PDB file of C-alpha atoms in Angstrom:
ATOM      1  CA  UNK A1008     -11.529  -2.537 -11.269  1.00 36.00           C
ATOM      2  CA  UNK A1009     -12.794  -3.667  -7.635  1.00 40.00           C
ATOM      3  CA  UNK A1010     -15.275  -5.930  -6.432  1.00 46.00           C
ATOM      4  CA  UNK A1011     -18.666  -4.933  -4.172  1.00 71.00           C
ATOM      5  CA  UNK A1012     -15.882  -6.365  -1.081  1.00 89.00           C
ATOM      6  CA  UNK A1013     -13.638  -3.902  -1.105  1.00 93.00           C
ATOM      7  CA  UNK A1014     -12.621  -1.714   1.898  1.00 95.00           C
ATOM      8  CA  UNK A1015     -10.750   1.382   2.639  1.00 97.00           C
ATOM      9  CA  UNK A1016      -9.176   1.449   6.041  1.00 97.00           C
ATOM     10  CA  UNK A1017      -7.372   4.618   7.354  1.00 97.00           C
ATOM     11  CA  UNK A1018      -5.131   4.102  10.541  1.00 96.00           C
ATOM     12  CA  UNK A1019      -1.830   6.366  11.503  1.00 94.00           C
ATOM     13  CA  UNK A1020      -0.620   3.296  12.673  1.00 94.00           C
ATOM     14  CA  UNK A1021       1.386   1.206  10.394  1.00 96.00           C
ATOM     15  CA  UNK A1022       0.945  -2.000  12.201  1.00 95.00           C
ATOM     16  CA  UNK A1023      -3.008  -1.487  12.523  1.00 93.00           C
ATOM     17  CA  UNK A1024      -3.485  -1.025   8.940  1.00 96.00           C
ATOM     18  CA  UNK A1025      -1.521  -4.045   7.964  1.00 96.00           C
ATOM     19  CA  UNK A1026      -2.728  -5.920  10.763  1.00 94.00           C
ATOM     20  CA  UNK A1027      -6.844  -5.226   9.072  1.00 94.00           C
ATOM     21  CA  UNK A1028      -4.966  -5.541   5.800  1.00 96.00           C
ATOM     22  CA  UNK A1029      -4.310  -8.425   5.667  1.00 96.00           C
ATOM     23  CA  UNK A1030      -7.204 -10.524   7.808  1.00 95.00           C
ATOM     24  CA  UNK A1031      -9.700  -8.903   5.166  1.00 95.00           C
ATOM     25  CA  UNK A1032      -7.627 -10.220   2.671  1.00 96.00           C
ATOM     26  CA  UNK A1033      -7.823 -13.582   4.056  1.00 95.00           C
ATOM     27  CA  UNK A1034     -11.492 -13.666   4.214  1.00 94.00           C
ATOM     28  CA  UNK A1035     -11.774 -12.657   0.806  1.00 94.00           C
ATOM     29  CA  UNK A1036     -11.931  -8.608   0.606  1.00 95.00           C
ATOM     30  CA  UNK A1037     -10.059  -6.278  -1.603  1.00 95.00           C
ATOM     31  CA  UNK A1038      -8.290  -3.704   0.864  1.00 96.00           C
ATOM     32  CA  UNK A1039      -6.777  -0.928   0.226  1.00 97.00           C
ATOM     33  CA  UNK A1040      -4.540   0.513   3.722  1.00 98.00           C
ATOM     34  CA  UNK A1041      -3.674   3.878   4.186  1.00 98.00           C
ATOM     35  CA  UNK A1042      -1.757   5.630   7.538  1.00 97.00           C
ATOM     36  CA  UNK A1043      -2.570   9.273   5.530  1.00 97.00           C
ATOM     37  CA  UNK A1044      -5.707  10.659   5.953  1.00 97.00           C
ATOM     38  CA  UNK A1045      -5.250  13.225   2.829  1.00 97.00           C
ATOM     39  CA  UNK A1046      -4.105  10.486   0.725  1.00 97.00           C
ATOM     40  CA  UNK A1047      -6.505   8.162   1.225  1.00 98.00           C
ATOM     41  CA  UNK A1048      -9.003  10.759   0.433  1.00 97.00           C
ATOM     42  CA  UNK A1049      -7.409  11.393  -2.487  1.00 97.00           C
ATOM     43  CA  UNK A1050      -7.656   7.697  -3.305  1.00 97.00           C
ATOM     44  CA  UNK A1051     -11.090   7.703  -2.298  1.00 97.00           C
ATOM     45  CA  UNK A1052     -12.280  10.608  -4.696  1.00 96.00           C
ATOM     46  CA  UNK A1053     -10.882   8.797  -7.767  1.00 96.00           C
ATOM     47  CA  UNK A1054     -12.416   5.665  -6.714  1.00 95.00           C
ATOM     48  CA  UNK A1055     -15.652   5.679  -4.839  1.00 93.00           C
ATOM     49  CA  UNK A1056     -18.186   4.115  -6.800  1.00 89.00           C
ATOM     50  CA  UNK A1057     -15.716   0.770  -6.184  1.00 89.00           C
ATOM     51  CA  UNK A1058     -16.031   0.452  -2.289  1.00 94.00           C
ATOM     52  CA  UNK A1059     -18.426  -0.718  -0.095  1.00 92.00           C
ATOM     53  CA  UNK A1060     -17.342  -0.363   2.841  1.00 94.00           C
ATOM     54  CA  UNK A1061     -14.186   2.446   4.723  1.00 96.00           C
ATOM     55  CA  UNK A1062     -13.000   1.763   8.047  1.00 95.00           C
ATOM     56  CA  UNK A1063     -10.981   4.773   9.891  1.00 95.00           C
ATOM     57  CA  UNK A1064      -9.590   5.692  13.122  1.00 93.00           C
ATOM     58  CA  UNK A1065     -11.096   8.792  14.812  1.00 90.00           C
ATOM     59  CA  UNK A1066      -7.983  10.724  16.342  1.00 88.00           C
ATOM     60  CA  UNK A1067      -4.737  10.983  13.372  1.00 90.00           C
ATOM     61  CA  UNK A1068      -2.939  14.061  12.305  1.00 87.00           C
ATOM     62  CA  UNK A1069      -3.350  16.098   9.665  1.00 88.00           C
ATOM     63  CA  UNK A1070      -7.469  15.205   9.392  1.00 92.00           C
ATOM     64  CA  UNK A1071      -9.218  13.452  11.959  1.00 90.00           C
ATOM     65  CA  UNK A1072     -11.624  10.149  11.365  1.00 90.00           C
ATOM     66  CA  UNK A1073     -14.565  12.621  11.682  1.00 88.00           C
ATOM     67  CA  UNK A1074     -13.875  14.866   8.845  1.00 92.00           C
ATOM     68  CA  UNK A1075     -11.979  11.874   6.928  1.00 95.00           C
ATOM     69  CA  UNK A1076     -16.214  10.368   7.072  1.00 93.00           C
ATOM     70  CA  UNK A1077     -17.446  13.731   6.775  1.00 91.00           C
ATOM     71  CA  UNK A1078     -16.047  14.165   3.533  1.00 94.00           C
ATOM     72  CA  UNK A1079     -16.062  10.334   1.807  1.00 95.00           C
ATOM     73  CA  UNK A1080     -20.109  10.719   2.001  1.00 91.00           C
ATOM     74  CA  UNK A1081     -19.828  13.851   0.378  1.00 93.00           C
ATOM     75  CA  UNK A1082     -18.333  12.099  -2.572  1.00 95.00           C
ATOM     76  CA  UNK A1083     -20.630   8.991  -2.221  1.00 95.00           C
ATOM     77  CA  UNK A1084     -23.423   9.578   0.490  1.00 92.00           C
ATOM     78  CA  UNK A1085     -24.054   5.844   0.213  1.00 91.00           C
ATOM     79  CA  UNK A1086     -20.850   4.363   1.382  1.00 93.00           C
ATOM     80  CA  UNK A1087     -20.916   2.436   4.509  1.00 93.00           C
ATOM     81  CA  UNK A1088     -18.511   3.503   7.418  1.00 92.00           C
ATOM     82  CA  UNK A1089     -17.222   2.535  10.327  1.00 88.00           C
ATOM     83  CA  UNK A1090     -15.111   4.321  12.751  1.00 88.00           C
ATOM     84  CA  UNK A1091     -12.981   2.603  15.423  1.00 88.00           C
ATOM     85  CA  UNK A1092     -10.510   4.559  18.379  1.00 81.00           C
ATOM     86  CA  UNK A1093      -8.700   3.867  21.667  1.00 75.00           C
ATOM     87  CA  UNK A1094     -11.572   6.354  23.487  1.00 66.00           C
ATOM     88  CA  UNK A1095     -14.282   6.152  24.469  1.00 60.00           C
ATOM     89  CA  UNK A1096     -16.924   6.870  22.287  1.00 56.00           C
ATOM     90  CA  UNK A1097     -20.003   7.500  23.697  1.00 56.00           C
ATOM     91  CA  UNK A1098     -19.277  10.558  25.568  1.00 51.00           C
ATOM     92  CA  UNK A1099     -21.209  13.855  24.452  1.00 52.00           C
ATOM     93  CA  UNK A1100     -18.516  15.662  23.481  1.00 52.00           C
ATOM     94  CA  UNK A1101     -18.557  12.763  20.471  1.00 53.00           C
ATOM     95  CA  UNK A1102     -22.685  12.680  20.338  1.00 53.00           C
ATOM     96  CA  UNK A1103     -22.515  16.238  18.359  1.00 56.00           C
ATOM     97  CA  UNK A1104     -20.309  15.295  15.872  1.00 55.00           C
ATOM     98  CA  UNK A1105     -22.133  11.786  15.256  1.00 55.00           C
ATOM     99  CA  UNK A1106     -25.647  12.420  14.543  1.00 55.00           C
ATOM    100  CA  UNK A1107     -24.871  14.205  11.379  1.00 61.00           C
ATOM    101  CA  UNK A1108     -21.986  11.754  10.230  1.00 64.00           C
ATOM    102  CA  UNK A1109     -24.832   8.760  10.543  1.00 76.00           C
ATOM    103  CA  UNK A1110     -21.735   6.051  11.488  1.00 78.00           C
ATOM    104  CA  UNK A1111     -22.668   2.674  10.443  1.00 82.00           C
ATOM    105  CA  UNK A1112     -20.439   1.187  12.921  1.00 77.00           C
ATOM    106  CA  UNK A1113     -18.036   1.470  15.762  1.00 78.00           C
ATOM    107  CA  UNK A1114     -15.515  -0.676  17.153  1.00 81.00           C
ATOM    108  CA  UNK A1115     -13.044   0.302  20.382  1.00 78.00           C
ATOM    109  CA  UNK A1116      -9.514  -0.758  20.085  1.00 80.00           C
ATOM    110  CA  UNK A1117      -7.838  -2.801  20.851  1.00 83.00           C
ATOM    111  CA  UNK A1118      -9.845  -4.428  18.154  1.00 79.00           C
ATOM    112  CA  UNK A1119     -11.097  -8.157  17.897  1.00 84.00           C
ATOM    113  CA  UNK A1120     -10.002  -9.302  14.307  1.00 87.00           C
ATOM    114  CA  UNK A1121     -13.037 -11.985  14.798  1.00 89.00           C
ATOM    115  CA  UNK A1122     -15.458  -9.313  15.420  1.00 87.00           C
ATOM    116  CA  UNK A1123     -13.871  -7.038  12.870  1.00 86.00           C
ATOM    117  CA  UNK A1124     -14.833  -9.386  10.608  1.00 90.00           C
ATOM    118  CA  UNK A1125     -17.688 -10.049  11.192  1.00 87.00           C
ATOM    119  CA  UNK A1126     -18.881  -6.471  11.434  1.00 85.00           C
ATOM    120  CA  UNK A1127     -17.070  -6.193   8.335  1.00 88.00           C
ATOM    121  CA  UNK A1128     -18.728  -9.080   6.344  1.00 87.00           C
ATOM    122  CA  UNK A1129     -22.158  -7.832   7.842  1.00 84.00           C
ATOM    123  CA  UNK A1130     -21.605  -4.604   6.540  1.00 78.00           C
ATOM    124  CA  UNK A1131     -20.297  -5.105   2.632  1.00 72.00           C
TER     125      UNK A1131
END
């Protein structure tokens, strides 16, 4: 069904999800958007063993970028992920809830679609 290039990304934003949408389509990746966090996880759960990579915000309602990782390793602990916000990252408050998560990657808006992909291609 999907190649070893495909990617989940999870943004509330519309315009952010298309935006990554469709420059990892142009560079060859199978992408599948989503601005719901409970929906994509849904997605997610009936097709895991398909990605190699999922991309998601940190702060979005209903379940934030934290839990959204949180919960696609419990379904496949070997997935790669990558989390990317407006804030700042590297506070402590943030420190707590990363060292169990074991992020792959992390990327601060506004984002560089050149080194998006590239942390994206270095990553699937």
């Amino acid at each position: 069904m999907v190649s070893n290039k495909t990617v989940l990304v999870l943004d509330d934003e519309f315009d952010i999800v298309a935006l990554l949408k469709q420059s990892l389509q142009r560079h060859g990746y199978h992408v599948f958007g989503f601005t719901d966090p409970l929906l994509a996880l849904e997605h997610f759960m009936l097709n895991s063993k398909g990605y190699s990579l999922v991309i998601s915000d940190v702060r979005m309602p209903a379940m934030s970028g934290f839990e959204f990782i949180k919960r696609t390793r419990e379904i496949l602990p070997s997935i790669k992920v990558f989390l990317m916000s407006a804030f700042d990252i590297n506070d402590s408050q943030y420190s707590k809830i990363l060292s169990p998560l074991k992020i792959d990657g992390y990327i601060q808006k506004p984002i560089s679609l050149k080194e998006m992909i590239h942390i994206v291609k270095r990553m699937s």
